[in-house]
Tab-separated table of C-alpha atoms in Angstrom:
chain	number	residue	atom	x	y	z
A	1	MET	CA	-18.084	17.608	-17.786
A	2	ASN	CA	-18.552	16.187	-21.199
A	3	MET	CA	-22.266	16.368	-22.333
A	4	GLY	CA	-24.388	14.145	-24.562
A	5	TYR	CA	-24.336	11.128	-22.277
A	6	SER	CA	-27.140	9.199	-20.643
A	7	ASP	CA	-26.900	8.661	-16.835
A	8	ASN	CA	-25.252	5.292	-17.366
A	9	GLU	CA	-22.732	6.157	-19.863
A	10	PHE	CA	-19.314	7.154	-18.943
A	11	ASP	CA	-15.780	7.875	-20.333
A	12	VAL	CA	-14.170	5.799	-17.794
A	13	ILE	CA	-15.722	3.356	-15.110
A	14	VAL	CA	-13.299	2.617	-12.082
A	15	VAL	CA	-14.254	-0.661	-10.276
A	16	GLY	CA	-13.163	-0.604	-6.601
A	17	ALA	CA	-13.054	2.296	-4.364
A	18	GLY	CA	-10.145	1.741	-2.111
A	19	VAL	CA	-7.336	3.989	-2.291
A	20	MET	CA	-6.130	3.125	-5.708
A	21	GLY	CA	-9.496	3.333	-7.350
A	22	SER	CA	-10.434	6.519	-5.662
A	23	SER	CA	-7.031	8.200	-6.548
A	24	THR	CA	-7.661	7.114	-10.276
A	25	ALA	CA	-11.172	8.525	-10.092
A	26	TYR	CA	-9.692	11.937	-8.806
A	27	GLN	CA	-7.086	11.923	-11.635
A	28	LEU	CA	-9.817	11.257	-14.333
A	29	ALA	CA	-12.231	13.608	-13.143
A	30	LYS	CA	-9.677	16.376	-12.763
A	31	ARG	CA	-9.040	15.791	-16.480
A	32	GLY	CA	-12.622	16.463	-17.361
A	33	GLN	CA	-13.476	12.807	-17.881
A	34	LYS	CA	-17.079	11.722	-17.077
A	35	THR	CA	-16.039	9.135	-14.393
A	36	LEU	CA	-18.023	6.471	-12.343
A	37	LEU	CA	-16.412	5.055	-9.196
A	38	LEU	CA	-18.006	1.803	-8.065
A	39	GLU	CA	-17.558	0.078	-4.825
A	40	GLN	CA	-19.050	-3.461	-3.842
A	41	PHE	CA	-19.417	-2.574	-0.172
A	42	ASP	CA	-19.982	0.741	1.665
A	43	PHE	CA	-17.364	3.466	0.903
A	44	LEU	CA	-14.636	3.452	3.523
A	45	HIS	CA	-15.375	-0.059	4.654
A	46	HIS	CA	-12.944	-2.201	6.563
A	47	ARG	CA	-13.039	-5.363	4.651
A	48	GLY	CA	-10.008	-4.711	2.340
A	49	SER	CA	-6.688	-2.922	2.443
A	50	SER	CA	-7.485	0.870	2.526
A	51	HIS	CA	-8.875	1.358	6.087
A	52	GLY	CA	-7.199	2.233	9.293
A	53	GLU	CA	-5.128	4.974	10.941
A	54	SER	CA	-1.597	4.850	9.643
A	55	ARG	CA	0.481	3.760	6.656
A	56	THR	CA	4.229	4.537	6.388
A	57	ILE	CA	5.630	6.295	3.413
A	58	ARG	CA	9.298	5.912	2.742
A	59	ALA	CA	11.830	6.211	-0.113
A	60	THR	CA	14.072	3.411	0.989
A	61	TYR	CA	13.350	0.139	-1.012
A	62	PRO	CA	15.645	-2.649	-2.005
A	63	GLU	CA	14.136	-2.514	-5.503
A	64	ASP	CA	15.308	0.742	-7.380
A	65	TYR	CA	12.207	0.863	-9.582
A	66	TYR	CA	9.913	2.243	-6.640
A	67	TYR	CA	11.850	5.278	-5.965
A	68	GLY	CA	10.235	7.218	-9.006
A	69	LEU	CA	6.783	6.341	-7.761
A	70	VAL	CA	7.344	7.342	-4.108
A	71	ASP	CA	8.993	10.603	-5.205
A	72	GLU	CA	5.882	11.539	-7.398
A	73	SER	CA	3.663	10.421	-4.694
A	74	TYR	CA	5.138	12.791	-2.050
A	75	ARG	CA	4.381	15.743	-4.455
A	76	LEU	CA	0.984	14.390	-5.286
A	77	TRP	CA	0.080	13.935	-1.579
A	78	GLU	CA	1.000	17.521	-0.941
A	79	GLN	CA	-0.949	18.649	-3.934
A	80	ALA	CA	-4.079	16.689	-2.943
A	81	GLN	CA	-3.852	17.969	0.536
A	82	SER	CA	-3.728	21.557	-0.616
A	83	GLU	CA	-6.737	21.135	-2.911
A	84	ILE	CA	-8.871	19.677	0.034
A	85	GLY	CA	-7.566	21.878	2.953
A	86	PHE	CA	-6.848	19.260	5.379
A	87	LYS	CA	-3.727	16.884	5.973
A	88	VAL	CA	-3.490	13.253	5.507
A	89	TYR	CA	0.535	13.086	5.225
A	90	PHE	CA	2.517	13.616	8.484
A	91	LYS	CA	6.288	14.092	8.083
A	92	ALA	CA	8.915	11.931	9.963
A	93	GLN	CA	12.262	10.261	9.216
A	94	GLN	CA	12.703	6.833	8.153
A	95	PHE	CA	15.046	4.423	9.899
A	96	ASP	CA	15.817	0.916	8.578
A	97	MET	CA	17.983	-1.578	10.591
A	98	GLY	CA	19.089	-5.058	10.220
A	99	PRO	CA	22.086	-7.419	10.266
A	100	SER	CA	25.043	-5.700	8.616
A	101	ASP	CA	25.167	-8.588	5.989
A	102	ALA	CA	21.370	-8.629	5.178
A	103	LYS	CA	21.260	-8.438	1.433
A	104	SER	CA	18.013	-6.504	1.310
A	105	LEU	CA	19.308	-3.745	3.685
A	106	LEU	CA	22.505	-3.576	1.667
A	107	SER	CA	20.177	-3.227	-1.452
A	108	VAL	CA	18.370	-0.301	0.276
A	109	ILE	CA	21.673	1.452	0.700
A	110	SER	CA	22.692	0.992	-3.078
A	111	THR	CA	19.108	2.228	-4.123
A	112	CYS	CA	19.669	5.343	-1.987
A	113	ARG	CA	23.104	5.854	-3.592
A	114	LYS	CA	21.794	5.356	-7.109
A	115	ASN	CA	18.879	7.725	-6.823
A	116	GLY	CA	20.721	10.250	-4.770
A	117	ILE	CA	18.592	9.887	-1.782
A	118	PRO	CA	20.504	11.446	1.357
A	119	TYR	CA	21.059	8.776	3.847
A	120	GLN	CA	23.421	7.932	6.759
A	121	VAL	CA	24.700	4.469	7.926
A	122	LEU	CA	24.943	4.306	11.679
A	123	ASP	CA	26.556	1.477	13.810
A	124	HIS	CA	25.155	0.163	17.098
A	125	ARG	CA	26.604	3.207	19.169
A	126	GLN	CA	25.631	5.862	16.714
A	127	VAL	CA	21.987	4.669	16.695
A	128	ALA	CA	21.775	4.904	20.363
A	129	GLU	CA	23.209	8.572	20.172
A	130	ARG	CA	21.127	9.530	17.007
A	131	PHE	CA	17.730	8.463	18.877
A	132	SER	CA	18.856	9.314	22.430
A	133	GLY	CA	18.749	5.664	23.585
A	134	ARG	CA	15.244	5.099	22.372
A	135	ILE	CA	16.278	2.548	19.801
A	136	ASP	CA	18.867	-0.190	20.532
A	137	ILE	CA	20.320	-2.432	17.841
A	138	PRO	CA	22.621	-5.498	18.258
A	139	GLU	CA	26.416	-4.700	17.740
A	140	ASP	CA	26.490	-6.642	14.447
A	141	TRP	CA	23.620	-4.657	13.165
A	142	ILE	CA	23.509	-1.394	11.104
A	143	GLY	CA	20.872	1.249	10.683
A	144	VAL	CA	20.261	3.427	7.809
A	145	SER	CA	18.640	6.984	8.519
A	146	CYS	CA	16.802	8.869	5.835
A	147	GLU	CA	14.726	12.059	5.932
A	148	LEU	CA	12.053	10.617	3.704
A	149	GLY	CA	9.628	8.867	5.952
A	150	GLY	CA	6.213	9.853	7.180
A	151	ILE	CA	2.767	8.570	7.990
A	152	ILE	CA	-0.398	8.634	5.777
A	153	LYS	CA	-3.750	8.413	7.430
A	154	PRO	CA	-5.414	5.821	5.256
A	155	THR	CA	-9.147	6.144	5.765
A	156	LYS	CA	-8.825	9.936	5.780
A	157	ALA	CA	-6.902	9.740	2.513
A	158	VAL	CA	-9.417	7.466	0.712
A	159	SER	CA	-12.081	9.975	1.782
A	160	MET	CA	-9.937	12.861	0.516
A	161	PHE	CA	-9.595	11.366	-3.084
A	162	GLN	CA	-13.362	10.554	-3.075
A	163	MET	CA	-14.253	14.112	-2.121
A	164	LEU	CA	-11.910	15.575	-4.804
A	165	ALA	CA	-13.180	13.301	-7.363
A	166	PHE	CA	-16.729	14.307	-6.516
A	167	LYS	CA	-15.752	17.881	-6.566
A	168	ASN	CA	-14.370	17.574	-10.033
A	169	GLY	CA	-17.638	15.881	-11.330
A	170	ALA	CA	-17.167	12.159	-10.805
A	171	CYS	CA	-20.246	9.995	-9.838
A	172	LEU	CA	-19.842	7.776	-6.874
A	173	LYS	CA	-21.855	4.650	-6.206
A	174	ASP	CA	-21.288	2.126	-3.532
A	175	ASN	CA	-22.904	-1.203	-2.622
A	176	ILE	CA	-22.620	-2.081	-6.319
A	177	LYS	CA	-20.921	-5.441	-6.884
A	178	VAL	CA	-19.594	-5.856	-10.489
A	179	VAL	CA	-20.185	-9.198	-11.878
A	180	SER	CA	-19.147	-8.809	-15.611
A	181	ILE	CA	-17.433	-6.500	-17.987
A	182	ASN	CA	-18.024	-7.206	-21.768
A	183	LYS	CA	-17.407	-5.637	-24.893
A	184	ASP	CA	-20.550	-4.026	-26.395
A	185	GLY	CA	-19.906	-2.797	-29.973
A	186	ASP	CA	-20.160	0.875	-30.436
A	187	ARG	CA	-21.144	1.507	-26.861
A	188	GLY	CA	-17.769	0.316	-25.485
A	189	LEU	CA	-17.706	-1.755	-22.258
A	190	LYS	CA	-20.837	-2.948	-20.625
A	191	VAL	CA	-20.263	-3.275	-16.880
A	192	ALA	CA	-23.077	-5.225	-15.220
A	193	ALA	CA	-23.731	-5.332	-11.301
A	194	SER	CA	-25.391	-7.987	-9.181
A	195	ASN	CA	-28.396	-5.860	-8.621
A	196	GLY	CA	-29.211	-5.694	-12.236
A	197	GLU	CA	-27.816	-2.203	-13.068
A	198	ILE	CA	-25.866	-1.791	-16.120
A	199	PHE	CA	-23.297	1.070	-17.024
A	200	TRP	CA	-21.465	1.604	-20.174
A	201	GLY	CA	-17.883	3.119	-20.317
A	202	LYS	CA	-15.382	3.589	-23.126
A	203	LYS	CA	-12.687	2.560	-20.777
A	204	CYS	CA	-12.569	0.580	-17.516
A	205	VAL	CA	-9.924	0.463	-14.561
A	206	VAL	CA	-10.178	-2.420	-12.244
A	207	THR	CA	-8.685	-1.905	-8.730
A	208	VAL	CA	-10.513	-4.426	-6.484
A	209	GLY	CA	-7.538	-5.447	-4.145
A	210	GLY	CA	-8.124	-8.821	-2.637
A	211	TRP	CA	-10.920	-9.481	-5.029
A	212	MET	CA	-8.608	-9.088	-8.209
A	213	ARG	CA	-7.947	-12.759	-8.827
A	214	ASN	CA	-11.811	-13.675	-8.609
A	215	LEU	CA	-13.014	-10.780	-10.670
A	216	VAL	CA	-10.352	-10.953	-13.499
A	217	LYS	CA	-10.986	-14.672	-13.750
A	218	MET	CA	-14.705	-14.166	-14.211
A	219	VAL	CA	-14.283	-11.351	-16.727
A	220	CYS	CA	-11.689	-12.848	-19.052
A	221	GLY	CA	-10.462	-16.407	-17.630
A	222	ILE	CA	-6.858	-15.218	-16.791
A	223	GLU	CA	-5.944	-16.416	-13.318
A	224	LEU	CA	-3.693	-13.777	-11.807
A	225	PRO	CA	-1.414	-15.024	-9.069
A	226	ILE	CA	-2.526	-12.584	-6.517
A	227	GLN	CA	-3.223	-14.085	-3.014
A	228	PRO	CA	-5.011	-12.348	-0.243
A	229	LEU	CA	-3.437	-12.497	3.125
A	230	GLU	CA	-5.041	-11.385	6.476
A	231	THR	CA	-2.547	-9.569	8.492
A	232	ASN	CA	-2.514	-8.486	12.127
A	233	VAL	CA	-1.486	-4.955	13.025
A	234	CYS	CA	-0.337	-4.685	16.556
A	235	TYR	CA	-0.276	-1.689	18.814
A	236	TRP	CA	1.901	-1.718	22.077
A	237	ARG	CA	1.611	0.379	25.266
A	238	ILE	CA	4.451	2.633	25.874
A	239	LYS	CA	5.374	2.539	29.533
A	240	ASP	CA	4.528	5.552	31.813
A	241	GLY	CA	6.719	8.570	31.424
A	242	HIS	CA	8.274	7.495	27.967
A	243	GLU	CA	5.070	8.337	25.784
A	244	VAL	CA	6.457	11.659	24.574
A	245	GLU	CA	9.779	10.070	23.499
A	246	TYR	CA	8.015	7.896	20.902
A	247	ALA	CA	5.399	10.261	19.714
A	248	ILE	CA	5.459	11.735	16.215
A	249	GLY	CA	7.168	15.178	15.924
A	250	ASN	CA	9.675	14.383	18.394
A	251	ASP	CA	12.345	13.144	16.120
A	252	PHE	CA	11.141	9.638	16.321
A	253	PRO	CA	11.187	7.887	12.946
A	254	THR	CA	9.011	5.425	10.840
A	255	PHE	CA	10.905	2.366	10.891
A	256	ALA	CA	11.650	-1.140	9.380
A	257	SER	CA	13.693	-4.102	10.527
A	258	TYR	CA	15.152	-6.329	7.906
A	259	GLY	CA	15.605	-10.029	8.582
A	260	HIS	CA	13.251	-12.731	9.715
A	261	PRO	CA	10.578	-11.666	10.527
A	262	TYR	CA	10.498	-8.226	8.781
A	263	ILE	CA	9.029	-5.811	11.123
A	264	TYR	CA	7.787	-2.259	10.588
A	265	GLY	CA	6.180	0.356	12.722
A	266	THR	CA	5.229	4.043	13.127
A	267	PRO	CA	5.740	6.659	15.917
A	268	SER	CA	2.810	6.977	18.360
A	269	LEU	CA	0.182	9.055	16.596
A	270	GLU	CA	-3.434	7.715	16.286
A	271	TYR	CA	-3.603	6.235	19.746
A	272	PRO	CA	-1.973	8.286	22.349
A	273	GLY	CA	0.484	6.086	24.336
A	274	LEU	CA	0.495	3.184	21.812
A	275	ILE	CA	3.108	2.609	19.210
A	276	LYS	CA	2.443	0.488	16.187
A	277	VAL	CA	4.867	-2.488	15.519
A	278	ALA	CA	3.868	-5.480	13.324
A	279	VAL	CA	5.161	-8.248	11.342
A	280	HIS	CA	4.944	-7.502	7.564
A	281	GLY	CA	3.049	-10.751	6.800
A	282	GLY	CA	-0.145	-12.847	7.397
A	283	TYR	CA	-2.250	-15.940	6.745
A	284	GLN	CA	-3.768	-16.786	3.332
A	285	CYS	CA	-7.443	-16.037	3.239
A	286	ASN	CA	-10.467	-15.867	1.177
A	287	PRO	CA	-11.518	-12.189	1.103
A	288	ASP	CA	-15.301	-13.353	1.251
A	289	LYS	CA	-14.851	-15.758	4.089
A	290	ARG	CA	-12.265	-14.179	6.395
A	291	PRO	CA	-11.283	-15.739	9.606
A	292	TRP	CA	-11.244	-12.359	11.327
A	293	GLY	CA	-8.421	-13.249	13.403
A	294	PRO	CA	-7.278	-14.282	15.986
A	295	GLY	CA	-4.258	-12.682	14.595
A	296	LEU	CA	-1.378	-14.490	16.243
A	297	VAL	CA	1.589	-12.586	17.713
A	298	PRO	CA	4.816	-14.402	17.209
A	299	ASP	CA	7.287	-14.449	20.074
A	300	SER	CA	9.926	-13.127	17.681
A	301	LEU	CA	7.727	-9.861	17.532
A	302	LYS	CA	7.473	-9.521	21.344
A	303	GLN	CA	11.211	-10.094	21.602
A	304	TRP	CA	11.906	-7.340	19.052
A	305	VAL	CA	9.684	-4.792	20.949
A	306	GLU	CA	11.440	-5.627	24.217
A	307	GLN	CA	14.929	-5.365	22.845
A	308	ARG	CA	14.902	-2.534	20.284
A	309	PHE	CA	12.977	-0.357	22.853
A	310	LYS	CA	15.125	-1.284	25.820
A	311	GLY	CA	12.110	-2.165	27.863
A	312	LYS	CA	10.313	1.048	27.728
A	313	VAL	CA	7.414	-0.391	25.689
A	314	ASP	CA	5.274	-3.208	27.363
A	315	SER	CA	6.075	-6.234	25.287
A	316	SER	CA	4.073	-8.909	27.047
A	317	LYS	CA	1.186	-8.562	24.685
A	318	PRO	CA	-0.229	-5.935	22.289
A	319	ALA	CA	-2.610	-3.380	23.898
A	320	MET	CA	-4.880	-3.744	20.788
A	321	THR	CA	-4.857	-5.387	17.308
A	322	GLN	CA	-6.445	-4.507	13.946
A	323	LEU	CA	-6.837	-6.692	10.971
A	324	CYS	CA	-6.101	-5.634	7.236
A	325	VAL	CA	-5.644	-7.433	3.923
A	326	TYR	CA	-2.624	-7.773	1.827
A	327	SER	CA	-3.023	-8.795	-1.986
A	328	MET	CA	0.327	-10.672	-2.528
A	329	THR	CA	1.976	-11.408	-5.766
A	330	PRO	CA	4.825	-14.177	-5.714
A	331	ASP	CA	7.549	-11.533	-6.066
A	332	GLU	CA	5.812	-8.770	-4.067
A	333	ASP	CA	5.716	-6.419	-7.084
A	334	PHE	CA	2.662	-4.777	-8.271
A	335	VAL	CA	0.395	-5.606	-11.350
A	336	ILE	CA	-0.229	-2.511	-13.453
A	337	ASP	CA	-1.141	-3.450	-17.100
A	338	PHE	CA	-3.827	-3.685	-19.619
A	339	LEU	CA	-5.990	-6.880	-19.529
A	340	GLY	CA	-5.345	-7.409	-23.142
A	341	GLY	CA	-7.029	-10.195	-25.154
A	342	GLU	CA	-10.520	-9.195	-26.586
A	343	PHE	CA	-10.341	-6.091	-24.118
A	344	GLY	CA	-6.955	-4.631	-25.826
A	345	LYS	CA	-6.287	-1.422	-24.156
A	346	ASP	CA	-9.785	-0.868	-22.944
A	347	VAL	CA	-9.421	-2.519	-19.570
A	348	VAL	CA	-6.648	-1.606	-17.204
A	349	ILE	CA	-5.945	-3.288	-13.994
A	350	GLY	CA	-3.979	-2.228	-10.927
A	351	GLY	CA	-3.642	-4.792	-8.147
A	352	GLY	CA	-1.276	-7.049	-6.238
A	353	PHE	CA	-0.034	-4.159	-4.103
A	354	SER	CA	1.502	-6.743	-1.722
A	355	GLY	CA	1.195	-4.700	1.559
A	356	HIS	CA	3.314	-1.900	0.285
A	357	GLY	CA	1.438	0.065	-2.368
A	358	PHE	CA	-0.526	2.605	-0.339
A	359	LYS	CA	2.255	5.238	-0.084
A	360	MET	CA	2.389	5.290	-3.785
A	361	SER	CA	-1.395	5.561	-4.487
A	362	PRO	CA	-1.211	9.128	-5.869
A	363	ALA	CA	1.342	8.138	-8.601
A	364	ILE	CA	-0.623	4.911	-9.246
A	365	GLY	CA	-3.714	6.729	-9.780
A	366	ARG	CA	-2.049	9.094	-12.244
A	367	ILE	CA	-0.463	6.121	-14.152
A	368	LEU	CA	-3.767	4.260	-14.410
A	369	ALA	CA	-5.520	7.304	-15.537
A	370	ASP	CA	-2.937	7.713	-18.298
A	371	LEU	CA	-2.995	4.046	-19.352
A	372	ALA	CA	-6.897	4.286	-19.734
A	373	LEU	CA	-6.835	7.741	-21.534
A	374	ILE	CA	-3.791	7.650	-23.719
A	375	GLY	CA	-2.626	3.988	-23.728
A	376	GLU	CA	0.731	4.545	-22.052
A	377	ALA	CA	2.091	5.961	-18.776
A	378	LYS	CA	4.467	8.980	-19.187
A	379	GLY	CA	7.863	8.920	-17.540
A	380	VAL	CA	7.811	5.561	-15.758
A	381	GLU	CA	8.862	2.121	-16.591
A	382	LEU	CA	6.123	-0.531	-16.021
A	383	LYS	CA	8.007	-3.797	-17.418
A	384	GLN	CA	8.170	-4.921	-13.730
A	385	PHE	CA	4.516	-4.854	-13.245
A	386	ARG	CA	3.377	-6.636	-16.530
A	387	ILE	CA	1.082	-9.638	-16.208
A	388	ALA	CA	3.299	-11.525	-18.748
A	389	ARG	CA	6.129	-11.690	-16.185
A	390	PHE	CA	4.372	-14.617	-14.573
A	391	GLU	CA	4.031	-16.627	-17.881
A	392	GLU	CA	7.799	-16.206	-18.214
A	393	ASN	CA	8.551	-17.183	-14.557
A	394	PRO	CA	5.678	-18.168	-12.138
A	395	ARG	CA	7.751	-16.442	-9.402
A	396	GLY	CA	7.711	-13.210	-11.268
A	397	ASN	CA	10.604	-10.783	-11.115
A	398	ILE	CA	13.969	-12.308	-9.934
A	399	LYS	CA	15.502	-10.819	-6.870
A	400	GLU	CA	18.827	-11.349	-5.053
A	401	TYR	CA	17.524	-11.188	-1.622
A	402	GLU	CA	15.041	-12.820	0.532
A	403	ASP	CA	11.253	-12.228	0.599
A	404	GLN	CA	10.118	-9.409	2.787
A	405	VAL	CA	6.517	-10.720	3.588
A	406	GLU	CA	6.276	-13.588	6.037
A	407	LEU	CA	3.663	-16.221	5.070
A	408	LEU	CA	2.576	-17.326	8.486
A	409	LYS	CA	1.150	-20.862	9.025
A	410	SER	CA	-2.144	-20.879	10.972
A	411	THR	CA	-2.291	-23.061	14.004
A	412	LEU	CA	-6.226	-22.820	14.039
């Protein structure tokens, strides 16, 4: 650890201790930086996007610029696990399905081809054969099977990164809400909290999830188009005698279904006898005034569960639901950039992960640490993630296929 600092002076201050901030703090501390990780609520709280029992990891994306981040993250998940001595990543295959003319699914296939990801395209009959009748797709659908799937245990993963950051000398403080970040001459950046505490850092990384828009606006006046959504994660009861068939480790995949709505899920793992199947979407919310439900369960989701699993899963209603927050950008791509303006390269932001960033958090932590320390990220193209893309086009990056995230309309 670098010496010659007071207790409130750091090389880098990371604001926001969800998975992205915790992964970044781990990367910084491991490189010998005097690192402070701040969290506005309790560590491992349930008010944001980093809690819960499962997230999927997959290499199959319609956009080809995510593969490098996922590929690096697979390696870094394994590395962090080996350093801590327990597992947060559980292997599974990934299975994508949808109408044979769905542009986003066809883009998944071309991304696999382009990046040399081994995959198989299966028709209705081959899917039934491949999964021994556990998944049934319509005759005009196709399936794409890929070995690179899996489940990450989110709360456990955040805890792992925090423990590794601490082990490498980072200072961790929770219930500290940052209210301002200012330039302070030779002392670098002055970070002030609502309780009156003040910290100084040479650099600052901001990873505050659903609070990104509010904090960035307060710090520099820029209005980032990051909109929090409250999403409802549903677990469904597997009917008696079929529980083992849908459990992880029995060749049952993590999965995604393209079309409207886009549906995703995981094998049975965290709650025995229940399988997670949910709509990738939600309702716009204020992160400080959440409705906390009731998450509606669209009939289209119930029909999907009934039809795809051939009646082996009770589709009448979810056995349980959990809430989570997505921080959406208009194009569903991330925001990873310098804040710029008076801050130049001293403040780095990572946000707008749009409900699909968790799997890539090890690589994103590495990238945010690189940006803070050397002013560039090695071996990765970040142009899709710049803030300036929204000035050029309010919708952000142009895509040739439909949005994946459903913006649900509240009937409350």
